[in-house]
Amino acid sequence: MAARVKKGDTVQILTGDEKGERGTVHAVLPKEDRVIIAGHNLIKKHQKPTGQMRTQAGIIEREAPMNLSNVAPVCRNCDRPTRVGFRTEDGRKVRFCKRCGEVMD
């Protein structure tokens, strides 16, 4: 499946408690159809000390993966959430905004 959202893209959250907020994609998990957005969808993880380095124990706050269908990429040109299309330009496959037609790559 083609990568409609890539690391570094600005996306808008479409569902949940953080609906309407924007963030930057920190990581994409294509096999799981999930995406991690920096500073959003925070969870509290109860961490035990592990290994030789003895990582710090306690309650850690970190970003949880979010389903890819719950976010929409934001076009830089029209500054609105949009669907992504693909076309070939100069022999390269590029992503483009379905609203304004601007190339996103």
JSON list of C-alpha atoms in Angstrom, two decimals:
[
{"chain": "A", "resi": 1, "resn": "MET", "atom": "CA", "xyz": [0.00, 0.00, 0.00]},
{"chain": "A", "resi": 2, "resn": "ALA", "atom": "CA", "xyz": [1.26, 3.48, -0.82]},
{"chain": "A", "resi": 3, "resn": "ALA", "atom": "CA", "xyz": [2.43, 5.79, 1.96]},
{"chain": "A", "resi": 4, "resn": "ARG", "atom": "CA", "xyz": [-0.22, 8.49, 2.19]},
{"chain": "A", "resi": 5, "resn": "VAL", "atom": "CA", "xyz": [1.33, 9.82, 5.42]},
{"chain": "A", "resi": 6, "resn": "LYS", "atom": "CA", "xyz": [5.10, 10.03, 5.92]},
{"chain": "A", "resi": 7, "resn": "LYS", "atom": "CA", "xyz": [7.39, 10.91, 8.82]},
{"chain": "A", "resi": 8, "resn": "GLY", "atom": "CA", "xyz": [7.59, 14.68, 9.24]},
{"chain": "A", "resi": 9, "resn": "ASP", "atom": "CA", "xyz": [4.15, 15.39, 7.72]},
{"chain": "A", "resi": 10, "resn": "THR", "atom": "CA", "xyz": [1.73, 17.69, 9.53]},
{"chain": "A", "resi": 11, "resn": "VAL", "atom": "CA", "xyz": [-1.56, 15.89, 10.18]},
{"chain": "A", "resi": 12, "resn": "GLN", "atom": "CA", "xyz": [-4.91, 16.77, 11.75]},
{"chain": "A", "resi": 13, "resn": "ILE", "atom": "CA", "xyz": [-6.59, 14.35, 14.16]},
{"chain": "A", "resi": 14, "resn": "LEU", "atom": "CA", "xyz": [-10.11, 13.48, 12.99]},
{"chain": "A", "resi": 15, "resn": "THR", "atom": "CA", "xyz": [-11.53, 11.51, 15.96]},
{"chain": "A", "resi": 16, "resn": "GLY", "atom": "CA", "xyz": [-11.24, 11.15, 19.72]},
{"chain": "A", "resi": 17, "resn": "ASP", "atom": "CA", "xyz": [-10.48, 13.53, 22.57]},
{"chain": "A", "resi": 18, "resn": "GLU", "atom": "CA", "xyz": [-7.90, 15.44, 20.52]},
{"chain": "A", "resi": 19, "resn": "LYS", "atom": "CA", "xyz": [-10.16, 15.92, 17.47]},
{"chain": "A", "resi": 20, "resn": "GLY", "atom": "CA", "xyz": [-9.17, 18.97, 15.43]},
{"chain": "A", "resi": 21, "resn": "GLU", "atom": "CA", "xyz": [-5.64, 19.25, 16.82]},
{"chain": "A", "resi": 22, "resn": "ARG", "atom": "CA", "xyz": [-2.60, 19.21, 14.56]},
{"chain": "A", "resi": 23, "resn": "GLY", "atom": "CA", "xyz": [0.74, 17.54, 15.07]},
{"chain": "A", "resi": 24, "resn": "THR", "atom": "CA", "xyz": [3.84, 16.26, 13.34]},
{"chain": "A", "resi": 25, "resn": "VAL", "atom": "CA", "xyz": [4.24, 12.58, 12.46]},
{"chain": "A", "resi": 26, "resn": "HIS", "atom": "CA", "xyz": [7.01, 11.08, 14.59]},
{"chain": "A", "resi": 27, "resn": "ALA", "atom": "CA", "xyz": [6.83, 7.53, 13.17]},
{"chain": "A", "resi": 28, "resn": "VAL", "atom": "CA", "xyz": [4.74, 5.47, 10.75]},
{"chain": "A", "resi": 29, "resn": "LEU", "atom": "CA", "xyz": [4.02, 1.77, 11.41]},
{"chain": "A", "resi": 30, "resn": "PRO", "atom": "CA", "xyz": [2.83, 0.56, 7.97]},
{"chain": "A", "resi": 31, "resn": "LYS", "atom": "CA", "xyz": [2.36, -3.12, 8.88]},
{"chain": "A", "resi": 32, "resn": "GLU", "atom": "CA", "xyz": [-0.04, -2.14, 11.66]},
{"chain": "A", "resi": 33, "resn": "ASP", "atom": "CA", "xyz": [-1.66, 0.82, 9.80]},
{"chain": "A", "resi": 34, "resn": "ARG", "atom": "CA", "xyz": [-0.74, 3.10, 12.69]},
{"chain": "A", "resi": 35, "resn": "VAL", "atom": "CA", "xyz": [1.03, 6.40, 13.15]},
{"chain": "A", "resi": 36, "resn": "ILE", "atom": "CA", "xyz": [2.71, 8.08, 16.15]},
{"chain": "A", "resi": 37, "resn": "ILE", "atom": "CA", "xyz": [2.16, 11.84, 16.44]},
{"chain": "A", "resi": 38, "resn": "ALA", "atom": "CA", "xyz": [4.58, 13.86, 18.56]},
{"chain": "A", "resi": 39, "resn": "GLY", "atom": "CA", "xyz": [2.93, 15.15, 21.76]},
{"chain": "A", "resi": 40, "resn": "HIS", "atom": "CA", "xyz": [-0.49, 13.57, 21.10]},
{"chain": "A", "resi": 41, "resn": "ASN", "atom": "CA", "xyz": [-2.37, 10.44, 22.28]},
{"chain": "A", "resi": 42, "resn": "LEU", "atom": "CA", "xyz": [-0.29, 10.29, 25.47]},
{"chain": "A", "resi": 43, "resn": "ILE", "atom": "CA", "xyz": [-0.52, 7.24, 27.73]},
{"chain": "A", "resi": 44, "resn": "LYS", "atom": "CA", "xyz": [0.99, 6.45, 31.11]},
{"chain": "A", "resi": 45, "resn": "LYS", "atom": "CA", "xyz": [3.19, 3.36, 31.12]},
{"chain": "A", "resi": 46, "resn": "HIS", "atom": "CA", "xyz": [4.16, 1.67, 34.38]},
{"chain": "A", "resi": 47, "resn": "GLN", "atom": "CA", "xyz": [7.88, 0.97, 33.87]},
{"chain": "A", "resi": 48, "resn": "LYS", "atom": "CA", "xyz": [9.96, -1.57, 35.81]},
{"chain": "A", "resi": 49, "resn": "PRO", "atom": "CA", "xyz": [13.75, -1.30, 36.04]},
{"chain": "A", "resi": 50, "resn": "THR", "atom": "CA", "xyz": [15.28, -3.64, 33.42]},
{"chain": "A", "resi": 51, "resn": "GLY", "atom": "CA", "xyz": [18.65, -4.90, 32.21]},
{"chain": "A", "resi": 52, "resn": "GLN", "atom": "CA", "xyz": [22.19, -3.99, 33.12]},
{"chain": "A", "resi": 53, "resn": "MET", "atom": "CA", "xyz": [21.62, -0.27, 32.64]},
{"chain": "A", "resi": 54, "resn": "ARG", "atom": "CA", "xyz": [18.73, -0.32, 35.16]},
{"chain": "A", "resi": 55, "resn": "THR", "atom": "CA", "xyz": [16.36, 1.99, 33.35]},
{"chain": "A", "resi": 56, "resn": "GLN", "atom": "CA", "xyz": [14.48, 4.31, 35.66]},
{"chain": "A", "resi": 57, "resn": "ALA", "atom": "CA", "xyz": [11.37, 2.74, 37.21]},
{"chain": "A", "resi": 58, "resn": "GLY", "atom": "CA", "xyz": [8.12, 4.66, 37.59]},
{"chain": "A", "resi": 59, "resn": "ILE", "atom": "CA", "xyz": [5.23, 5.97, 35.56]},
{"chain": "A", "resi": 60, "resn": "ILE", "atom": "CA", "xyz": [6.33, 7.25, 32.15]},
{"chain": "A", "resi": 61, "resn": "GLU", "atom": "CA", "xyz": [4.19, 9.34, 29.80]},
{"chain": "A", "resi": 62, "resn": "ARG", "atom": "CA", "xyz": [4.68, 8.50, 26.11]},
{"chain": "A", "resi": 63, "resn": "GLU", "atom": "CA", "xyz": [2.91, 8.69, 22.75]},
{"chain": "A", "resi": 64, "resn": "ALA", "atom": "CA", "xyz": [0.77, 5.71, 21.75]},
{"chain": "A", "resi": 65, "resn": "PRO", "atom": "CA", "xyz": [0.21, 4.70, 18.12]},
{"chain": "A", "resi": 66, "resn": "MET", "atom": "CA", "xyz": [-2.99, 5.98, 16.52]},
{"chain": "A", "resi": 67, "resn": "ASN", "atom": "CA", "xyz": [-4.88, 4.37, 13.66]},
{"chain": "A", "resi": 68, "resn": "LEU", "atom": "CA", "xyz": [-3.94, 5.82, 10.28]},
{"chain": "A", "resi": 69, "resn": "SER", "atom": "CA", "xyz": [-7.62, 6.31, 9.37]},
{"chain": "A", "resi": 70, "resn": "ASN", "atom": "CA", "xyz": [-8.03, 8.74, 12.29]},
{"chain": "A", "resi": 71, "resn": "VAL", "atom": "CA", "xyz": [-5.65, 11.35, 10.85]},
{"chain": "A", "resi": 72, "resn": "ALA", "atom": "CA", "xyz": [-5.60, 13.43, 7.66]},
{"chain": "A", "resi": 73, "resn": "PRO", "atom": "CA", "xyz": [-2.52, 15.09, 6.15]},
{"chain": "A", "resi": 74, "resn": "VAL", "atom": "CA", "xyz": [-2.60, 18.89, 6.05]},
{"chain": "A", "resi": 75, "resn": "CYS", "atom": "CA", "xyz": [-1.71, 20.55, 2.73]},
{"chain": "A", "resi": 76, "resn": "ARG", "atom": "CA", "xyz": [0.96, 23.27, 3.04]},
{"chain": "A", "resi": 77, "resn": "ASN", "atom": "CA", "xyz": [-0.63, 25.31, 0.26]},
{"chain": "A", "resi": 78, "resn": "CYS", "atom": "CA", "xyz": [-4.31, 25.41, 1.30]},
{"chain": "A", "resi": 79, "resn": "ASP", "atom": "CA", "xyz": [-3.64, 24.74, 5.05]},
{"chain": "A", "resi": 80, "resn": "ARG", "atom": "CA", "xyz": [-6.57, 22.32, 5.35]},
{"chain": "A", "resi": 81, "resn": "PRO", "atom": "CA", "xyz": [-6.83, 18.57, 5.96]},
{"chain": "A", "resi": 82, "resn": "THR", "atom": "CA", "xyz": [-7.03, 16.74, 2.66]},
{"chain": "A", "resi": 83, "resn": "ARG", "atom": "CA", "xyz": [-7.03, 13.38, 0.95]},
{"chain": "A", "resi": 84, "resn": "VAL", "atom": "CA", "xyz": [-3.88, 12.38, -0.89]},
{"chain": "A", "resi": 85, "resn": "GLY", "atom": "CA", "xyz": [-3.63, 11.34, -4.52]},
{"chain": "A", "resi": 86, "resn": "PHE", "atom": "CA", "xyz": [-0.72, 9.95, -6.50]},
{"chain": "A", "resi": 87, "resn": "ARG", "atom": "CA", "xyz": [0.54, 10.85, -9.96]},
{"chain": "A", "resi": 88, "resn": "THR", "atom": "CA", "xyz": [3.74, 10.52, -11.95]},
{"chain": "A", "resi": 89, "resn": "GLU", "atom": "CA", "xyz": [5.84, 13.62, -12.65]},
{"chain": "A", "resi": 90, "resn": "ASP", "atom": "CA", "xyz": [9.18, 13.33, -14.47]},
{"chain": "A", "resi": 91, "resn": "GLY", "atom": "CA", "xyz": [9.18, 9.57, -13.96]},
{"chain": "A", "resi": 92, "resn": "ARG", "atom": "CA", "xyz": [8.69, 9.87, -10.17]},
{"chain": "A", "resi": 93, "resn": "LYS", "atom": "CA", "xyz": [5.59, 8.95, -8.18]},
{"chain": "A", "resi": 94, "resn": "VAL", "atom": "CA", "xyz": [4.53, 11.98, -6.12]},
{"chain": "A", "resi": 95, "resn": "ARG", "atom": "CA", "xyz": [1.76, 12.72, -3.63]},
{"chain": "A", "resi": 96, "resn": "PHE", "atom": "CA", "xyz": [-0.61, 15.61, -4.31]},
{"chain": "A", "resi": 97, "resn": "CYS", "atom": "CA", "xyz": [-3.42, 17.42, -2.50]},
{"chain": "A", "resi": 98, "resn": "LYS", "atom": "CA", "xyz": [-6.87, 16.44, -3.79]},
{"chain": "A", "resi": 99, "resn": "ARG", "atom": "CA", "xyz": [-8.25, 19.90, -2.88]},
{"chain": "A", "resi": 100, "resn": "CYS", "atom": "CA", "xyz": [-5.81, 22.20, -4.70]},
{"chain": "A", "resi": 101, "resn": "GLY", "atom": "CA", "xyz": [-3.65, 19.81, -6.76]},
{"chain": "A", "resi": 102, "resn": "GLU", "atom": "CA", "xyz": [-0.38, 20.99, -5.16]},
{"chain": "A", "resi": 103, "resn": "VAL", "atom": "CA", "xyz": [2.45, 18.42, -4.91]},
{"chain": "A", "resi": 104, "resn": "MET", "atom": "CA", "xyz": [3.08, 17.42, -1.26]},
{"chain": "A", "resi": 105, "resn": "ASP", "atom": "CA", "xyz": [6.54, 15.82, -1.64]}
]
